[in-house]
Coordinates of C-alpha atoms in Angstrom, one line a residue:
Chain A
X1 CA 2.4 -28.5 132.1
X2 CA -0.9 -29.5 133.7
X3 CA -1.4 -33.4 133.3
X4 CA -3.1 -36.2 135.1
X5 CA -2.1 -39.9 134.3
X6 CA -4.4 -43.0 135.2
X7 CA -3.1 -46.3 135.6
X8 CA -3.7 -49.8 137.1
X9 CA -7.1 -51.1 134.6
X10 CA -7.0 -54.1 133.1
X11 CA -9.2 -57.5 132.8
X12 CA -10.9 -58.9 136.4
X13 CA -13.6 -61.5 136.9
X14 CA -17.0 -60.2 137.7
X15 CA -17.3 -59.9 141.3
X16 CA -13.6 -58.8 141.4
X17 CA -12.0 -55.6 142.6
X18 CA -9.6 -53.3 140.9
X19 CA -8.0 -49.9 142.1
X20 CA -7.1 -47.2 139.7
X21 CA -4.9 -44.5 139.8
X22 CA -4.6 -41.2 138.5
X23 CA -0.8 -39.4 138.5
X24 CA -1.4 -35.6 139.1
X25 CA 1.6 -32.9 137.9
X26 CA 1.9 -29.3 137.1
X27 CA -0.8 -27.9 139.5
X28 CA -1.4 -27.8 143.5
X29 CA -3.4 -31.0 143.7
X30 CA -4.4 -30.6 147.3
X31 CA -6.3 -27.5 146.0
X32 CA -8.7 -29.0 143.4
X33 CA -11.6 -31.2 143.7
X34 CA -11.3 -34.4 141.2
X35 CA -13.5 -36.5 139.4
X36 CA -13.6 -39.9 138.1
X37 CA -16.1 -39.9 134.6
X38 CA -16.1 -43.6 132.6
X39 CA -17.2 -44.2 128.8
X40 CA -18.3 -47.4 127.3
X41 CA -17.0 -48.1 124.4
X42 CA -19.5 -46.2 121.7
X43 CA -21.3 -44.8 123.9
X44 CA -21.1 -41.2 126.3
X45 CA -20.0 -39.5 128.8
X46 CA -20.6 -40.8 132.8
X47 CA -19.5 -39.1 135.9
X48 CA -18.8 -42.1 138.1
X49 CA -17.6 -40.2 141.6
X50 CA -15.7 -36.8 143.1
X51 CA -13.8 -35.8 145.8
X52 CA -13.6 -32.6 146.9
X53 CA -10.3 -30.8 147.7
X54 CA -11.5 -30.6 151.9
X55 CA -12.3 -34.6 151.3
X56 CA -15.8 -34.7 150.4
X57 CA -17.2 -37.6 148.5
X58 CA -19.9 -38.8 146.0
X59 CA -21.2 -41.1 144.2
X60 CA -23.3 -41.9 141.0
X61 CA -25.8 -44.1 142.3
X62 CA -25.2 -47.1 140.6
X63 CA -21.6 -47.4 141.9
X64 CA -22.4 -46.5 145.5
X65 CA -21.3 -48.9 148.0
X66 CA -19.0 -50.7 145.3
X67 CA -16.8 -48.1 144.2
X68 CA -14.6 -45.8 146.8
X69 CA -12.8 -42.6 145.9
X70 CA -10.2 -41.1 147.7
X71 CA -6.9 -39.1 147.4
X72 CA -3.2 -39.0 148.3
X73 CA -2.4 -35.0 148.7
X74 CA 0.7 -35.9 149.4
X75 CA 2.0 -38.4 146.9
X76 CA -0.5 -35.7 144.2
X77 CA -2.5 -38.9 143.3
X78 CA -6.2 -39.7 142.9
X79 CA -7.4 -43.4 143.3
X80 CA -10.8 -45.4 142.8
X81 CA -11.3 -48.6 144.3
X82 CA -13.4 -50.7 142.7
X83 CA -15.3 -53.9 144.4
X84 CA -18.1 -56.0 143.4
X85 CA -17.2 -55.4 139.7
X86 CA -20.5 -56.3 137.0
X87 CA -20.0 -56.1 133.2
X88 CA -21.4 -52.9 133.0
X89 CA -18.8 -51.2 135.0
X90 CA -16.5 -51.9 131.5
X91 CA -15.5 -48.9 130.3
X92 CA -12.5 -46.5 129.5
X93 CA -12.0 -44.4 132.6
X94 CA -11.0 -40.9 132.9
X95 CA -9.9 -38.8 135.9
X96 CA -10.5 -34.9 135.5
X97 CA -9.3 -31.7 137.1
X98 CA -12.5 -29.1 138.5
X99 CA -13.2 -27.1 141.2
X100 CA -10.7 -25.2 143.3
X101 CA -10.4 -23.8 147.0
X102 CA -8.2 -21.0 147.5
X103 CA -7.9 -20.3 151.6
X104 CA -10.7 -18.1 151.9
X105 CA -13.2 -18.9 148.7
X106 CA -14.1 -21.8 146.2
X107 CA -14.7 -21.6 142.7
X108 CA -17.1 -23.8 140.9
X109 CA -14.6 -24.7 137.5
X110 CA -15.6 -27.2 134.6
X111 CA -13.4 -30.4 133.8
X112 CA -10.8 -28.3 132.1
X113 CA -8.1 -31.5 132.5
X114 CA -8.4 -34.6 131.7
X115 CA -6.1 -37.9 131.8
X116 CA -5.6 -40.3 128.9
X117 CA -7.9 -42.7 130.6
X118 CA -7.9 -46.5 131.9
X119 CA -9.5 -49.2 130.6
X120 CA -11.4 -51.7 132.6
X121 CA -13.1 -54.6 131.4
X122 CA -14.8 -56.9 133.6
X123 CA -15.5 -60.3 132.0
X124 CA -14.8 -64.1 133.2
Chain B
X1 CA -31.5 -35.0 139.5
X2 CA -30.9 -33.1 136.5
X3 CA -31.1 -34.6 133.4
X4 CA -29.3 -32.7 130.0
X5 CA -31.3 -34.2 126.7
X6 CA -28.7 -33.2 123.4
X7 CA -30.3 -32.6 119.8
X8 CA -29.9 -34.0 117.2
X9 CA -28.3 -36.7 118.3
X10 CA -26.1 -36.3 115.1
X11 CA -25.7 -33.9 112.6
X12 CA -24.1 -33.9 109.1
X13 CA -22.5 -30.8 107.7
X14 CA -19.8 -29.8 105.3
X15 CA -16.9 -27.8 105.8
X16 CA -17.9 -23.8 105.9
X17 CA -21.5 -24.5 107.4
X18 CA -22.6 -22.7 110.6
X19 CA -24.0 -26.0 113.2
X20 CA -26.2 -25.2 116.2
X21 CA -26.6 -27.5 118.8
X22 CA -28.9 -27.7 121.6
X23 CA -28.7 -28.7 125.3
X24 CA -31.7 -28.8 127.3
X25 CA -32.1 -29.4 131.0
X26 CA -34.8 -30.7 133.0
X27 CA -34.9 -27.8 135.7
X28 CA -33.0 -24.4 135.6
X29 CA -29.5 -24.8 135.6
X30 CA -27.6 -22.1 138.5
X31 CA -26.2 -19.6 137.6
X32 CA -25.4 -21.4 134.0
X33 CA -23.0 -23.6 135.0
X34 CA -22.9 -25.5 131.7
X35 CA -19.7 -26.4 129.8
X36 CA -19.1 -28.2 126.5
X37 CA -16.9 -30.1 125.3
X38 CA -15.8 -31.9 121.7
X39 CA -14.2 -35.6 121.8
X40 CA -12.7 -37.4 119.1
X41 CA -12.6 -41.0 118.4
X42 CA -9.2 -42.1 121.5
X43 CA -8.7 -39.0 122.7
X44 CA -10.0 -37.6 126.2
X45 CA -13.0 -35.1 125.9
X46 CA -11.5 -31.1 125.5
X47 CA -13.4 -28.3 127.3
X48 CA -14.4 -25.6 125.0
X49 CA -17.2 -23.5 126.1
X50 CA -18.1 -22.7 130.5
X51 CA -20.5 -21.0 132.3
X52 CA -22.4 -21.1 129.0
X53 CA -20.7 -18.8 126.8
X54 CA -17.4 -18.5 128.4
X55 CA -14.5 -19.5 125.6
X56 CA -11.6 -21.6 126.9
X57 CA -8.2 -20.2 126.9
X58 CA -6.6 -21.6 123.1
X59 CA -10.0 -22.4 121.7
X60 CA -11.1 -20.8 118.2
X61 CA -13.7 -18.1 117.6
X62 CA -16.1 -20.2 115.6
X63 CA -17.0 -21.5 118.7
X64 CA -19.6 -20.2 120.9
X65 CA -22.2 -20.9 123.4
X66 CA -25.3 -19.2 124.7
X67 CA -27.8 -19.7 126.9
X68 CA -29.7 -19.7 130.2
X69 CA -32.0 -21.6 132.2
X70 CA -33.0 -24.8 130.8
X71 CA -31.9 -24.4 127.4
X72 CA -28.4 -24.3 126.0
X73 CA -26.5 -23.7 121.9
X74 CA -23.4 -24.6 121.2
X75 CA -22.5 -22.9 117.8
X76 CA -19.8 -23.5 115.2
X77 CA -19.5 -20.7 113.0
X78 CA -17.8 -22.1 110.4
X79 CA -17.1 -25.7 110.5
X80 CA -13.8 -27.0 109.7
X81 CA -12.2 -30.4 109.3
X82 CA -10.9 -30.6 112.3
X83 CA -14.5 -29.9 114.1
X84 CA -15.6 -33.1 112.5
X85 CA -16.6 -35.1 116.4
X86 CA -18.7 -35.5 119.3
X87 CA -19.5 -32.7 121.5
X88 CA -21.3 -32.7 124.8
X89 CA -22.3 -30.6 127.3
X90 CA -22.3 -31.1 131.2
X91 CA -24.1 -29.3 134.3
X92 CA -21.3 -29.2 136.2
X93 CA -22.3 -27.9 139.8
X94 CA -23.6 -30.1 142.9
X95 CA -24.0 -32.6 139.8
X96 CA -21.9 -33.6 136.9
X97 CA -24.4 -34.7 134.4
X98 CA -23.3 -34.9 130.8
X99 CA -25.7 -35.0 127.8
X100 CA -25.3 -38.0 125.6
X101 CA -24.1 -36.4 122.7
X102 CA -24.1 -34.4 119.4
X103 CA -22.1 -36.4 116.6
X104 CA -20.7 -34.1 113.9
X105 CA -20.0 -36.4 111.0
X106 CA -19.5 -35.1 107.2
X107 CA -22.1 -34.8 105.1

């Protein structure tokens, strides 16, 4: 089966750092681009931050600079690194499964997998 | 960047009623790369609906989407208990924008 697993939130001081992970199985990883997509607590639906499958990166723009995404092909894992943390970076996170590269095309695919999610909280 | 604006914000039906939903985006959308999905309260959002209309693989029927340009329905044909949460719907090329919600509660 398909699944993704995050791990490693938890509570850190603002102005602290925190790196999450995000336990891919089921699929070839090295072929998908991933996202990382946070929710506060009652509220909706962020994108945070992607990698694509050839290592291409972005950001929303108010984690730019503090937050750094990258991926582990072989180890099948997904991370976000997580500095200069501010209260309003609390929030479950989520790491989801999109688009895919075969060797000679791309194809742009919805979120179609998602992880349980992490929580962060970021409060002294 | 695109913004996606959901309406109503939340809805109140009974079981057996047809809900529409809207999504509306604040330029065209390509080649309607818009995708919805339906959270419940501790659980991960669920894809339903992609490239506007397309169902995903184990999803019912009474679901539906339609569609193009700047303005987006997500349908339920006939709403059942289980269809009692929040959907969204997401732009989901170059950007990743989500709307901020449709809440289906019981009326």
């Amino acid at each position: 089966d398909v699944q993704l697993v995050e791990s490693g939130g938890g509570l850190v001081q603002p102005g602290g750092s925190l790196r999450l992970s995000c336990a891919a199985s089921g699929f070839t990883f090295s072929t998908y681009d991933m996202h990382w997509v946070r929710q506060v607590t009652g509220r909706g639906l962020e994108w945070v931050s992607a990698i694509g499958s050839g290592g291409d990166t972005y950001y929303e723009d108010s984690v730019q600079g503090r937050f750094t995404i990258s991926r582990d092909n072989a180890k099948n894992s997904l991370y976000l690194q997580m500095n200069s943390l501010r209260a309003g970076d609390t929030a479950m996170y989520y790491c989801a499964r999109a688009g895919y590269c075969s060797s000679s095309t791309c194809y742009v695919l919805p979120f179609d997998t998602w992880g349980q999610g992490t929580m962060v909280i970021v409060s002294s | 960047d695109i913004q996606m604006t959901q309406s109503p914000s939340t809805l109140s039906a009974s079981v057996g009623d047809r809900v529409t939903m809207t999504c509306r985006a604040s330029q065209s959308i390509p080649n309607s790369w818009l995708a919805w999905y339906q959270q419940k309260p501790g659980k991960a959002p669920k894809l339903l609906i992609y490239k506007a209309s397309t169902l995903e693989s184990g999803v019912p029927s009474r679901f539906s989407g339609s569609g193009s340009g700047t303005v987006f329905t997500l349908t339920i044909s006939s709403l059942q208990p289980d269809d009692f949460a929040t959907y969204y719907c997401q732009l989901y090329d170059a950007y990743w924008t989500f709307g901020q919600g449709t809440k289906v509660e019981i009326k």
